[in-house]
Amino acid sequence: MALEWSPTTWIIAASCAVFLGARHLSSGKLDPREPPVVNSAIPFVGHLLGMALYGGRYLKQIGIQNRQKTPVFTLPVPNSRIYIVTDPSLAAAVQRASKVLSFTPIIPEVTERILGLDKATVEIARKNLDPAPGETRGFLADIQDMVYTWLGPGDYLSVLTIAAANQLKAEVAEYIATLRARNIDADRVDLLVWVRHCVTVATAEYLYGPKNPIAEDPALEAAFWDFDHGLGMLLMNIMPSVTASKAYKGRERLVEALADYLEAGTYKTASKIVQERVSLALQHGWTLRATARSELSFLFAGIVNTTTSTFWILLQLFADSELLRTVRGEIEALVTTTDDDSAQVLAIDDLKNKCPMLNAVYRECLRLNSDNNSVRVVKEDTLLSDRWFLAKDSVVQIAGGVIHADAAIWGPDVETFDPKRFLGQQDKERQVHPAAFRAFGGGKTLCPGRHFAMNEILSFVALVVLQLDITGVDGGRIEVPRKNDGVLPVHILEPIVPVLVSIRPRKGYDERELGVVLKKV
Ligand code: HEM
Ligand SMILES: *[C@@H]1O[C@H](CO)[C@@H](O)[C@H](O)[C@H]1NC(C)=O
Ligand SMILES: CC(=O)N[C@H]1CO[C@H](CO)[C@@H](O)[C@@H]1O
């Protein structure tokens, strides 16, 4: 692979060297019990350069080279250490040690960079991050609690699930209506772009209501994806208005629109969870314009991973006719008709329990395409699992991409898409370590939206599988490209090349209205 020394790379390398200084230049261990040290070919900034140049692939490769020798190793970087954990049971130990290995100190810094928060707001966000019971709770502690509770199993989860399924249903109906209006049977689209549009518009609406900023100004949809694609550079935070200008502009346009939306009081027509988030921010002294930035992060969490996961699932299903037949059969078995026979009804709660192959495809797509690491800061010198010394102020990363690609866990065909590996997981022999499946993170940073995301994604896939057909552009087969792992992974990876497909209403499909309910009563 050729090294490309882009100007950005030089800027990154130079700033790393200048800003961070060189305290721990030694390539030796800080303590005899420190995990084995892996040095880079270029001393000092080598590992940082590697990450800047090759993105997630760099860490993943080092992880794969070393995981058989040791479950955790040390990367010396200027001024600090990065410990990389590649073993599920040690990952579980990191997750349990959440008092000393904590994610929360990173949040204000990361959100400041990604969202462009002003100093006063960051000050508020830094307060009482990890409160003990009885202590004053800061904004982040309060909002995390609320989101975890509301999106956990319960009535609100059902309310939001039905709202999302209905919006996605409307998007599919709108696509079919557009074909009819244009008098064509099918349209050629980039599958990822098509899914993006459906999910972005639907999410903006079920979270922020019918008068949400994207509904009012559809150009903001492109701004949203510009923001997403420059996230890695925004995170680097080296003159973002220059080095990540598209992402920066996209973000500022969205923030502007969200701020106007909040100031006009339109959020009172939003989902209950958004209203509660805004009210918590106000209680903690945020201004409405700053709150717009926090809401952008929620909109982002709701859209990006749902989009890319749905893309991979649809792609794999429609690329394999045998698999499609199986999954269609599972889903069709959940469709009934109303008493007067005028409409069909899909019970979406049963998608989780009664469609084993659909669920296996869902998990396998997440396993193959989530390479992101869970990051923790070491707050005190720590002896992990009574064995490994971790130095204060360094960083621990659980290498999700390495664990997802470990043949010792998943079998020799670990690189291939094979949903069957997730069938029969109730069988003890075939169970993997619970911390080995890392798409939703783990421990304290386990995704609060995971139940909702699963409901939503399975519903969207079911609606598409029932009503549409997707083929290669000339009616031919669909090829599944590899993922683009040369970027810093901030979400489920995208394909390396666009996938052009032809989408049409499914032939011979019952055209009665298709309603969604949670459970058939
Ligand atoms: C396939 C879909 C999804 C995947 C794979 C996923 C994965 C994750 C992961 C790994 C994290 C932890 C991030 C970290 O450690 O820094 C996270 C955080 C989060 N996710 Fe998801 N997510 C998905 C969908 C959703 C959806 C649909 C929502 C909400 C509607 C959501 C809401 C959130 C929120 C609010 C956080 C931040 C939690 C915090 O404040 O600590 N996610 N997600
Ligand atoms: C999306 O998924 C990736 C991979 O599982 C995860 O690391 C990331 O934090 C998620 N992002 C959001 C915004 O939920
Ligand atoms: C190491 C790494 O890739 N971590 C990223 C995972 O995703 C979150 C948010 O989506 C980023 O903040 C991390 O930097």
XYZ file of C-alpha atoms in Angstrom, residues 169-187 194 467-468 503-505 511:
26
model
C -43.642 2.712 6.014
C -44.529 6.161 4.668
C -41.089 6.433 3.032
C -41.545 3.120 1.186
C -45.052 4.168 0.119
C -43.703 7.504 -1.075
C -41.058 5.763 -3.183
C -43.693 3.573 -4.833
C -45.943 6.596 -5.400
C -43.082 8.482 -7.050
C -42.453 5.619 -9.478
C -46.156 5.601 -10.400
C -46.200 9.360 -10.859
C -43.197 9.108 -13.186
C -44.834 6.186 -14.913
C -41.841 3.867 -14.514
C -41.626 0.356 -12.981
C -38.269 0.782 -11.320
C -35.625 3.352 -10.570
C -31.686 5.518 -0.904
C -43.124 -4.705 -0.723
C -40.070 -4.200 -2.925
C -35.645 -0.931 -6.874
C -39.223 -1.773 -7.898
C -42.501 -2.808 -6.292
C -51.532 -4.395 -2.828
